[in-house]
Amino acid sequence: MTQARAPRADAVRNRKKILAAARHQITLHGPGVGMDEIAAAAEVAVGTLYRHFPTKTDLVGAVVAESIGEVADDAEAAQERVESGANAMQEVEAFIGRTVEASARDRVVKTAAQALGAASTDTAEEARARAALATLITAAQTSGDLHPDVTVEDFYLLLSTAPSDRPSEARARWLTLTLPGLTSRGRAPHV
Amino acid sequence: MTQARAPRADAVRNRKKILAAARHQITLHGPGVGMDEIAAAAEVAVGTLYRHFPTKTDLVGAVVAESIGEVADDAEAAQERVESGANAMQEVEAFIGRTVEASARDRVVKTAAQALGAASTDTAEEARARAALATLITAAQTSGDLHPDVTVEDFYLLLSTAPSDRPSEARARWLTLTLPGLTSRGRAPHV
Amino acid sequence: MTQARAPRADAVRNRKKILAAARHQITLHGPGVGMDEIAAAAEVAVGTLYRHFPTKTDLVGAVVAESIGEVADDAEAAQERVESGANAMQEVEAFIGRTVEASARDRVVKTAAQALGAASTDTAEEARARAALATLITAAQTSGDLHPDVTVEDFYLLLSTAPSDRPSEARARWLTLTLPGLTSRGRAPHV
Amino acid sequence: MTQARAPRADAVRNRKKILAAARHQITLHGPGVGMDEIAAAAEVAVGTLYRHFPTKTDLVGAVVAESIGEVADDAEAAQERVESGANAMQEVEAFIGRTVEASARDRVVKTAAQALGAASTDTAEEARARAALATLITAAQTSGDLHPDVTVEDFYLLLSTAPSDRPSEARARWLTLTLPGLTSRGRAPHV
DNA sequence: CATGAATGAGTTTTCATTCAT
DNA sequence: GATGAATGAAAACTCATTCAT
């Protein structure tokens, strides 16, 4: 069992520089930035870039995974606040709002992921996010007005269709139109 | 007064073949299909393709315009049914459902338009669609439960964020989650 | 012997329009102007253009031939003035000066001819020019200082290397440097 | 202080092969040879060619610069011979003769430069050539028969209009007709 | 005869990826 | 491990020329 030798310090440093540069470049010039440009921005040679990420798809996938990690962090924080007594339904709505805003800031990353068909998700971060969201959802269904049939998939469905590339008023309006569908009252049967 | 000479029969035929082929190829392989491939699919030489559409952007724009034309047709039909006594709110919901399905079939066209920055809209078709929708909205607000602040823009906002590239169950679920936000009851103030 | 039927009036008109347009367009945008552009400028369809000139080379050749015709006119006029008593050497020098200026005005035609390897000359016009020049040369050798070994070819050699695409000062300087070589005194043997 | 790292051995080799091939191909088939052809002749992929010269204009410019370098070498050698006691006027005439011959060998390079509007000159080589020529001119004006108003520009004017694409007899004749204009005797005022 | 649509080889250039140094 | 030069398959677009209408 060849224990994976601990990565060299500079290799770690390079990986970080590359990810940061990729994120920046993609946000700046859209997907379709050349690998050369990303490499240059990371102050690294293309070869090095390819040693860390064998494919452009892989690199973009990693950038996306990072974003997911941040979403997971956010969801976990919300869940902890709920455990400490915060209103679950309010946390759910606030979480959605923040995530939509975040994906607006990083919108090109999303586009990039789609454009390149980057495989959906890096398991570790994904799992964390999913766990925290599930807890949050259950809490809001118990103590609040979140409709009982709502699932984590529904969150993803909505978040992945948020108008991240539209002006902030559009995003606000979208929240107004969309959030009611998550509540019991909003979806109450016709009288 | 140089009366624009009637276009030749074969030119018209080719234009149609090209548009059809473009639509098909784009739907099949995404935007970024080569012009050569589209030309081949249309059984035409590239030169011909470029005679009809001087730029790839123009071609994609034309394909998009066609789609918009179809949406306009659909909206007008719905409006006429309402004038003939059909339930306005039901027509609104059905219209949205149908359009989401249509954009799922043509999903890549949408992507293509965004990707290439094809100028937003072909005025003529756009105007028709807008007019029919406005009438439809007013009718549903008068006789049905459509929320009074809903506008044509809201329709566009929702339609443009529909999960057109997801399986049909996802699209159905999306309708379930989204439609309530358009109604007065769905958005009723918290008690 | 099928006597070549007299060309139709409109065909003649078209030929002239095409030649004029070609000359204008080439002078304007350099050789490499598209045949389509020339056709458009002549208010004629490309097909018509190709009926009159089966090849781009042919068209350019015809334009060049026209220029030669003008040179021939000029040479004949000079020769007639000499017959009427004008100073032959002065006429020679003036003729060269005028021709250089003319080729500067039409410079692109020359470039075009070279670029496309347009076959050297249209016999009729060429012959007229050659005859008039020969007479002029003989007169200047008899009554003036034109070096006895100078031939029509020498004139062509100089004219074809005139700096037609340089500013007029350059052309003037070129005359200053070049004309002495045509005279007996200028080429007097080293003492 | 980022010391420009020494270029790799193979890169240098390729650059040379490319320049040589470009020169050859251009001389052979005129400007307008495809980049693909040049690449093939250099036994290199197009991409490599574009790494070294980002634009066709750049490549042609480099080829031209090389030619100018050779002219500069020649002029410097002539100047040194004069410093060592050689006859200045003879060196001037010989230099012009050699350069005309050289530009006949490389004639298409000249055409190419004009055709592509390659920015007139590569400063370094140009400067060397100009310096050597100026010295040579002064020497020939002092010790020989070179006309006092002749400048480096005059040399360029003549060389750039030499009949480089004509047979060698034409070039010889051209020298006979042109050189007198550079001398004091040749341009002596009319008696 | 005129028209102008169609042809298709060819042009320059880009970019993800590989591999010698 | 890092470097950056080399690769070569596209891609979008042009234009002289042909040919159906």
PDB file of C-alpha atoms in Angstrom, chain A:
ATOM      1  CA  MET A   1       0.000   0.000   0.000  1.00  0.00           C
ATOM      2  CA  THR A   2       2.024   2.962  -1.185  1.00  0.00           C
ATOM      3  CA  GLN A   3       1.035   5.648   1.235  1.00  0.00           C
ATOM      4  CA  ALA A   4       0.597   8.827  -0.832  1.00  0.00           C
ATOM      5  CA  ARG A   5       3.705  10.778   0.093  1.00  0.00           C
ATOM      6  CA  ALA A   6       2.923  14.160   1.623  1.00  0.00           C
ATOM      7  CA  PRO A   7       2.929  16.749  -1.191  1.00  0.00           C
ATOM      8  CA  ARG A   8       5.853  19.095  -1.338  1.00  0.00           C
ATOM      9  CA  ALA A   9       5.341  22.529   0.109  1.00  0.00           C
ATOM     10  CA  ASP A  10       5.854  24.325  -3.201  1.00  0.00           C
ATOM     11  CA  ALA A  11       3.466  21.960  -4.966  1.00  0.00           C
ATOM     12  CA  VAL A  12       0.774  22.912  -2.506  1.00  0.00           C
ATOM     13  CA  ARG A  13       1.573  26.570  -2.967  1.00  0.00           C
ATOM     14  CA  ASN A  14       1.335  26.182  -6.728  1.00  0.00           C
ATOM     15  CA  ARG A  15      -1.999  24.412  -6.592  1.00  0.00           C
ATOM     16  CA  LYS A  16      -3.425  27.301  -4.610  1.00  0.00           C
ATOM     17  CA  LYS A  17      -1.972  29.915  -6.880  1.00  0.00           C
ATOM     18  CA  ILE A  18      -3.421  28.119  -9.875  1.00  0.00           C
ATOM     19  CA  LEU A  19      -6.885  27.820  -8.427  1.00  0.00           C
ATOM     20  CA  ALA A  20      -6.935  31.459  -7.406  1.00  0.00           C
ATOM     21  CA  ALA A  21      -5.688  32.573 -10.788  1.00  0.00           C
ATOM     22  CA  ALA A  22      -8.192  30.378 -12.622  1.00  0.00           C
ATOM     23  CA  ARG A  23     -11.062  31.757 -10.625  1.00  0.00           C
ATOM     24  CA  HIS A  24      -9.947  35.297 -11.216  1.00  0.00           C
ATOM     25  CA  GLN A  25      -9.320  34.884 -14.909  1.00  0.00           C
ATOM     26  CA  ILE A  26     -12.584  33.072 -15.506  1.00  0.00           C
ATOM     27  CA  THR A  27     -14.536  35.687 -13.626  1.00  0.00           C
ATOM     28  CA  LEU A  28     -12.717  38.352 -15.560  1.00  0.00           C
ATOM     29  CA  HIS A  29     -12.716  37.117 -19.124  1.00  0.00           C
ATOM     30  CA  GLY A  30     -15.340  34.410 -19.075  1.00  0.00           C
ATOM     31  CA  PRO A  31     -14.858  30.741 -19.701  1.00  0.00           C
ATOM     32  CA  GLY A  32     -12.773  30.198 -22.742  1.00  0.00           C
ATOM     33  CA  VAL A  33      -9.792  31.916 -21.210  1.00  0.00           C
ATOM     34  CA  GLY A  34      -6.776  30.154 -22.498  1.00  0.00           C
ATOM     35  CA  MET A  35      -4.865  27.788 -20.273  1.00  0.00           C
ATOM     36  CA  ASP A  36      -1.807  29.838 -21.096  1.00  0.00           C
ATOM     37  CA  GLU A  37      -3.417  32.934 -19.693  1.00  0.00           C
ATOM     38  CA  ILE A  38      -4.397  31.189 -16.507  1.00  0.00           C
ATOM     39  CA  ALA A  39      -0.899  29.805 -16.193  1.00  0.00           C
ATOM     40  CA  ALA A  40       0.601  33.244 -16.712  1.00  0.00           C
ATOM     41  CA  ALA A  41      -1.703  34.772 -14.123  1.00  0.00           C
ATOM     42  CA  ALA A  42      -0.633  32.072 -11.689  1.00  0.00           C
ATOM     43  CA  GLU A  43       3.008  32.788 -12.493  1.00  0.00           C
ATOM     44  CA  VAL A  44       3.497  29.188 -13.424  1.00  0.00           C
ATOM     45  CA  ALA A  45       4.261  27.395 -16.677  1.00  0.00           C
ATOM     46  CA  VAL A  46       1.475  25.567 -18.512  1.00  0.00           C
ATOM     47  CA  GLY A  47       3.194  22.300 -17.869  1.00  0.00           C
ATOM     48  CA  THR A  48       2.863  22.822 -14.137  1.00  0.00           C
ATOM     49  CA  LEU A  49      -0.761  23.678 -14.551  1.00  0.00           C
ATOM     50  CA  TYR A  50      -1.318  20.413 -16.379  1.00  0.00           C
ATOM     51  CA  ARG A  51       0.512  18.456 -13.739  1.00  0.00           C
ATOM     52  CA  HIS A  52      -2.028  19.636 -11.187  1.00  0.00           C
ATOM     53  CA  PHE A  53      -5.098  19.486 -13.424  1.00  0.00           C
ATOM     54  CA  PRO A  54      -4.802  17.038 -16.304  1.00  0.00           C
ATOM     55  CA  THR A  55      -7.615  18.696 -18.207  1.00  0.00           C
ATOM     56  CA  LYS A  56      -9.179  22.072 -18.542  1.00  0.00           C
ATOM     57  CA  THR A  57     -12.412  20.478 -17.459  1.00  0.00           C
ATOM     58  CA  ASP A  58     -10.698  19.278 -14.317  1.00  0.00           C
ATOM     59  CA  LEU A  59      -9.434  22.726 -13.512  1.00  0.00           C
ATOM     60  CA  VAL A  60     -12.790  24.333 -13.987  1.00  0.00           C
ATOM     61  CA  GLY A  61     -14.345  21.526 -11.999  1.00  0.00           C
ATOM     62  CA  ALA A  62     -11.988  22.284  -9.135  1.00  0.00           C
ATOM     63  CA  VAL A  63     -12.886  25.949  -9.226  1.00  0.00           C
ATOM     64  CA  VAL A  64     -16.541  25.013  -9.092  1.00  0.00           C
ATOM     65  CA  ALA A  65     -15.896  22.622  -6.215  1.00  0.00           C
ATOM     66  CA  GLU A  66     -14.325  25.472  -4.298  1.00  0.00           C
ATOM     67  CA  SER A  67     -17.483  27.509  -4.800  1.00  0.00           C
ATOM     68  CA  ILE A  68     -19.522  24.637  -3.513  1.00  0.00           C
ATOM     69  CA  GLY A  69     -17.294  24.504  -0.479  1.00  0.00           C
ATOM     70  CA  GLU A  70     -18.201  28.079   0.282  1.00  0.00           C
ATOM     71  CA  VAL A  71     -21.873  27.326  -0.075  1.00  0.00           C
ATOM     72  CA  ALA A  72     -21.413  24.438   2.334  1.00  0.00           C
ATOM     73  CA  ASP A  73     -19.727  26.741   4.837  1.00  0.00           C
ATOM     74  CA  ASP A  74     -22.637  29.128   4.563  1.00  0.00           C
ATOM     75  CA  ALA A  75     -25.219  26.391   5.021  1.00  0.00           C
ATOM     76  CA  GLU A  76     -23.408  25.002   8.048  1.00  0.00           C
ATOM     77  CA  ALA A  77     -23.268  28.413   9.654  1.00  0.00           C
ATOM     78  CA  ALA A  78     -26.985  28.870   9.109  1.00  0.00           C
ATOM     79  CA  GLN A  79     -27.713  25.486  10.596  1.00  0.00           C
ATOM     80  CA  GLU A  80     -25.659  26.283  13.665  1.00  0.00           C
ATOM     81  CA  ARG A  81     -27.539  29.515  14.160  1.00  0.00           C
ATOM     82  CA  VAL A  82     -30.778  27.561  13.993  1.00  0.00           C
ATOM     83  CA  GLU A  83     -29.484  25.157  16.622  1.00  0.00           C
ATOM     84  CA  SER A  84     -28.732  28.170  18.743  1.00  0.00           C
ATOM     85  CA  GLY A  85     -32.325  29.259  18.488  1.00  0.00           C
ATOM     86  CA  ALA A  86     -32.567  31.328  15.291  1.00  0.00           C
ATOM     87  CA  ASN A  87     -35.745  31.201  13.208  1.00  0.00           C
ATOM     88  CA  ALA A  88     -35.311  28.346  10.747  1.00  0.00           C
ATOM     89  CA  MET A  89     -37.557  29.687   7.999  1.00  0.00           C
ATOM     90  CA  GLN A  90     -35.846  33.035   8.050  1.00  0.00           C
ATOM     91  CA  GLU A  91     -32.476  31.331   7.820  1.00  0.00           C
ATOM     92  CA  VAL A  92     -33.659  29.334   4.817  1.00  0.00           C
ATOM     93  CA  GLU A  93     -34.775  32.408   2.970  1.00  0.00           C
ATOM     94  CA  ALA A  94     -31.672  34.333   3.885  1.00  0.00           C
ATOM     95  CA  PHE A  95     -29.489  31.431   2.775  1.00  0.00           C
ATOM     96  CA  ILE A  96     -31.122  31.357  -0.622  1.00  0.00           C
ATOM     97  CA  GLY A  97     -30.758  35.094  -0.991  1.00  0.00           C
ATOM     98  CA  ARG A  98     -27.066  35.019  -0.102  1.00  0.00           C
ATOM     99  CA  THR A  99     -26.337  32.122  -2.405  1.00  0.00           C
ATOM    100  CA  VAL A 100     -28.031  33.816  -5.314  1.00  0.00           C
ATOM    101  CA  GLU A 101     -25.939  36.891  -4.685  1.00  0.00           C
ATOM    102  CA  ALA A 102     -22.776  34.823  -4.461  1.00  0.00           C
ATOM    103  CA  SER A 103     -23.491  33.044  -7.722  1.00  0.00           C
ATOM    104  CA  ALA A 104     -24.068  36.423  -9.295  1.00  0.00           C
ATOM    105  CA  ARG A 105     -20.611  37.526  -8.238  1.00  0.00           C
ATOM    106  CA  ASP A 106     -19.081  34.329  -9.526  1.00  0.00           C
ATOM    107  CA  ARG A 107     -21.527  33.952 -12.351  1.00  0.00           C
ATOM    108  CA  VAL A 108     -18.945  33.128 -14.962  1.00  0.00           C
ATOM    109  CA  VAL A 109     -17.806  30.163 -13.000  1.00  0.00           C
ATOM    110  CA  LYS A 110     -21.262  28.734 -13.332  1.00  0.00           C
ATOM    111  CA  THR A 111     -21.322  29.444 -17.044  1.00  0.00           C
ATOM    112  CA  ALA A 112     -17.920  27.893 -17.336  1.00  0.00           C
ATOM    113  CA  ALA A 113     -19.057  24.756 -15.581  1.00  0.00           C
ATOM    114  CA  GLN A 114     -22.033  24.414 -17.889  1.00  0.00           C
ATOM    115  CA  ALA A 115     -20.112  25.328 -20.990  1.00  0.00           C
ATOM    116  CA  LEU A 116     -17.521  22.693 -20.361  1.00  0.00           C
ATOM    117  CA  GLY A 117     -19.866  20.134 -18.935  1.00  0.00           C
ATOM    118  CA  ALA A 118     -17.673  19.936 -15.879  1.00  0.00           C
ATOM    119  CA  ALA A 119     -18.756  16.843 -14.002  1.00  0.00           C
ATOM    120  CA  SER A 120     -21.275  18.019 -11.494  1.00  0.00           C
ATOM    121  CA  THR A 121     -19.553  17.826  -8.154  1.00  0.00           C
ATOM    122  CA  ASP A 122     -16.641  17.101  -5.962  1.00  0.00           C
ATOM    123  CA  THR A 123     -18.074  14.655  -3.444  1.00  0.00           C
ATOM    124  CA  ALA A 124     -16.582  15.909  -0.208  1.00  0.00           C
ATOM    125  CA  GLU A 125     -17.817  19.471  -0.382  1.00  0.00           C
ATOM    126  CA  GLU A 126     -21.062  18.408  -1.950  1.00  0.00           C
ATOM    127  CA  ALA A 127     -21.774  16.047   0.919  1.00  0.00           C
ATOM    128  CA  ARG A 128     -21.130  18.724   3.513  1.00  0.00           C
ATOM    129  CA  ALA A 129     -23.482  21.107   1.785  1.00  0.00           C
ATOM    130  CA  ARG A 130     -26.145  18.476   1.380  1.00  0.00           C
ATOM    131  CA  ALA A 131     -26.005  17.464   5.041  1.00  0.00           C
ATOM    132  CA  ALA A 132     -26.266  20.988   6.349  1.00  0.00           C
ATOM    133  CA  LEU A 133     -29.108  21.821   3.990  1.00  0.00           C
ATOM    134  CA  ALA A 134     -31.066  18.715   4.892  1.00  0.00           C
ATOM    135  CA  THR A 135     -30.914  19.615   8.556  1.00  0.00           C
ATOM    136  CA  LEU A 136     -31.916  23.173   7.821  1.00  0.00           C
ATOM    137  CA  ILE A 137     -34.871  22.032   5.723  1.00  0.00           C
ATOM    138  CA  THR A 138     -36.148  19.665   8.369  1.00  0.00           C
ATOM    139  CA  ALA A 139     -35.943  22.373  10.980  1.00  0.00           C
ATOM    140  CA  ALA A 140     -37.873  24.820   8.815  1.00  0.00           C
ATOM    141  CA  GLN A 141     -40.519  22.234   8.075  1.00  0.00           C
ATOM    142  CA  THR A 142     -40.935  21.501  11.779  1.00  0.00           C
ATOM    143  CA  SER A 143     -40.892  24.980  13.164  1.00  0.00           C
ATOM    144  CA  GLY A 144     -41.819  27.070  10.185  1.00  0.00           C
ATOM    145  CA  ASP A 145     -43.826  27.265   7.028  1.00  0.00           C
ATOM    146  CA  LEU A 146     -41.503  25.362   4.646  1.00  0.00           C
ATOM    147  CA  HIS A 147     -43.671  23.020   2.568  1.00  0.00           C
ATOM    148  CA  PRO A 148     -43.301  19.382   3.715  1.00  0.00           C
ATOM    149  CA  ASP A 149     -42.397  18.008   0.307  1.00  0.00           C
ATOM    150  CA  VAL A 150     -39.428  20.308  -0.218  1.00  0.00           C
ATOM    151  CA  THR A 151     -36.052  18.579  -0.630  1.00  0.00           C
ATOM    152  CA  VAL A 152     -32.428  19.468  -1.048  1.00  0.00           C
ATOM    153  CA  GLU A 153     -32.870  18.822  -4.761  1.00  0.00           C
ATOM    154  CA  ASP A 154     -35.501  21.540  -4.886  1.00  0.00           C
ATOM    155  CA  PHE A 155     -33.011  23.993  -3.447  1.00  0.00           C
ATOM    156  CA  TYR A 156     -30.511  23.026  -6.059  1.00  0.00           C
ATOM    157  CA  LEU A 157     -33.116  23.300  -8.759  1.00  0.00           C
ATOM    158  CA  LEU A 158     -33.958  26.841  -7.776  1.00  0.00           C
ATOM    159  CA  LEU A 159     -30.405  27.971  -7.111  1.00  0.00           C
ATOM    160  CA  SER A 160     -29.174  26.571 -10.377  1.00  0.00           C
ATOM    161  CA  THR A 161     -31.812  28.520 -12.254  1.00  0.00           C
ATOM    162  CA  ALA A 162     -31.380  31.813 -10.419  1.00  0.00           C
ATOM    163  CA  PRO A 163     -30.845  34.740 -12.804  1.00  0.00           C
ATOM    164  CA  SER A 164     -27.235  35.160 -11.794  1.00  0.00           C
ATOM    165  CA  ASP A 165     -26.334  37.168 -14.839  1.00  0.00           C
ATOM    166  CA  ARG A 166     -29.072  39.736 -14.478  1.00  0.00           C
ATOM    167  CA  PRO A 167     -28.997  43.018 -12.534  1.00  0.00           C
ATOM    168  CA  SER A 168     -29.692  42.892  -8.835  1.00  0.00           C
ATOM    169  CA  GLU A 169     -33.274  44.144  -9.209  1.00  0.00           C
ATOM    170  CA  ALA A 170     -34.009  41.144 -11.378  1.00  0.00           C
ATOM    171  CA  ARG A 171     -32.549  38.864  -8.761  1.00  0.00           C
ATOM    172  CA  ALA A 172     -34.665  40.497  -6.052  1.00  0.00           C
ATOM    173  CA  ARG A 173     -37.792  40.190  -8.110  1.00  0.00           C
ATOM    174  CA  TRP A 174     -36.938  36.575  -8.803  1.00  0.00           C
ATOM    175  CA  LEU A 175     -36.780  35.895  -5.070  1.00  0.00           C
ATOM    176  CA  THR A 176     -40.179  37.526  -4.617  1.00  0.00           C
ATOM    177  CA  LEU A 177     -41.692  35.343  -7.305  1.00  0.00           C
ATOM    178  CA  THR A 178     -39.947  32.157  -6.313  1.00  0.00           C
ATOM    179  CA  LEU A 179     -39.912  31.917  -2.527  1.00  0.00           C
ATOM    180  CA  PRO A 180     -43.707  31.577  -2.111  1.00  0.00           C
ATOM    181  CA  GLY A 181     -43.568  28.236  -3.898  1.00  0.00           C
ATOM    182  CA  LEU A 182     -41.469  26.852  -1.072  1.00  0.00           C
ATOM    183  CA  THR A 183     -44.030  27.591   1.607  1.00  0.00           C
ATOM    184  CA  SER A 184     -47.110  25.692   2.647  1.00  0.00           C
ATOM    185  CA  ARG A 185     -49.318  28.740   2.402  1.00  0.00           C
ATOM    186  CA  GLY A 186     -48.023  29.618  -1.048  1.00  0.00           C
ATOM    187  CA  ARG A 187     -48.855  26.219  -2.361  1.00  0.00           C
ATOM    188  CA  ALA A 188     -52.158  25.861  -0.455  1.00  0.00           C
ATOM    189  CA  PRO A 189     -54.743  23.954  -2.529  1.00  0.00           C
ATOM    190  CA  HIS A 190     -57.346  25.964  -4.388  1.00  0.00           C
ATOM    191  CA  VAL A 191     -60.335  26.520  -2.067  1.00  0.00           C
TER     192      VAL A 191
END
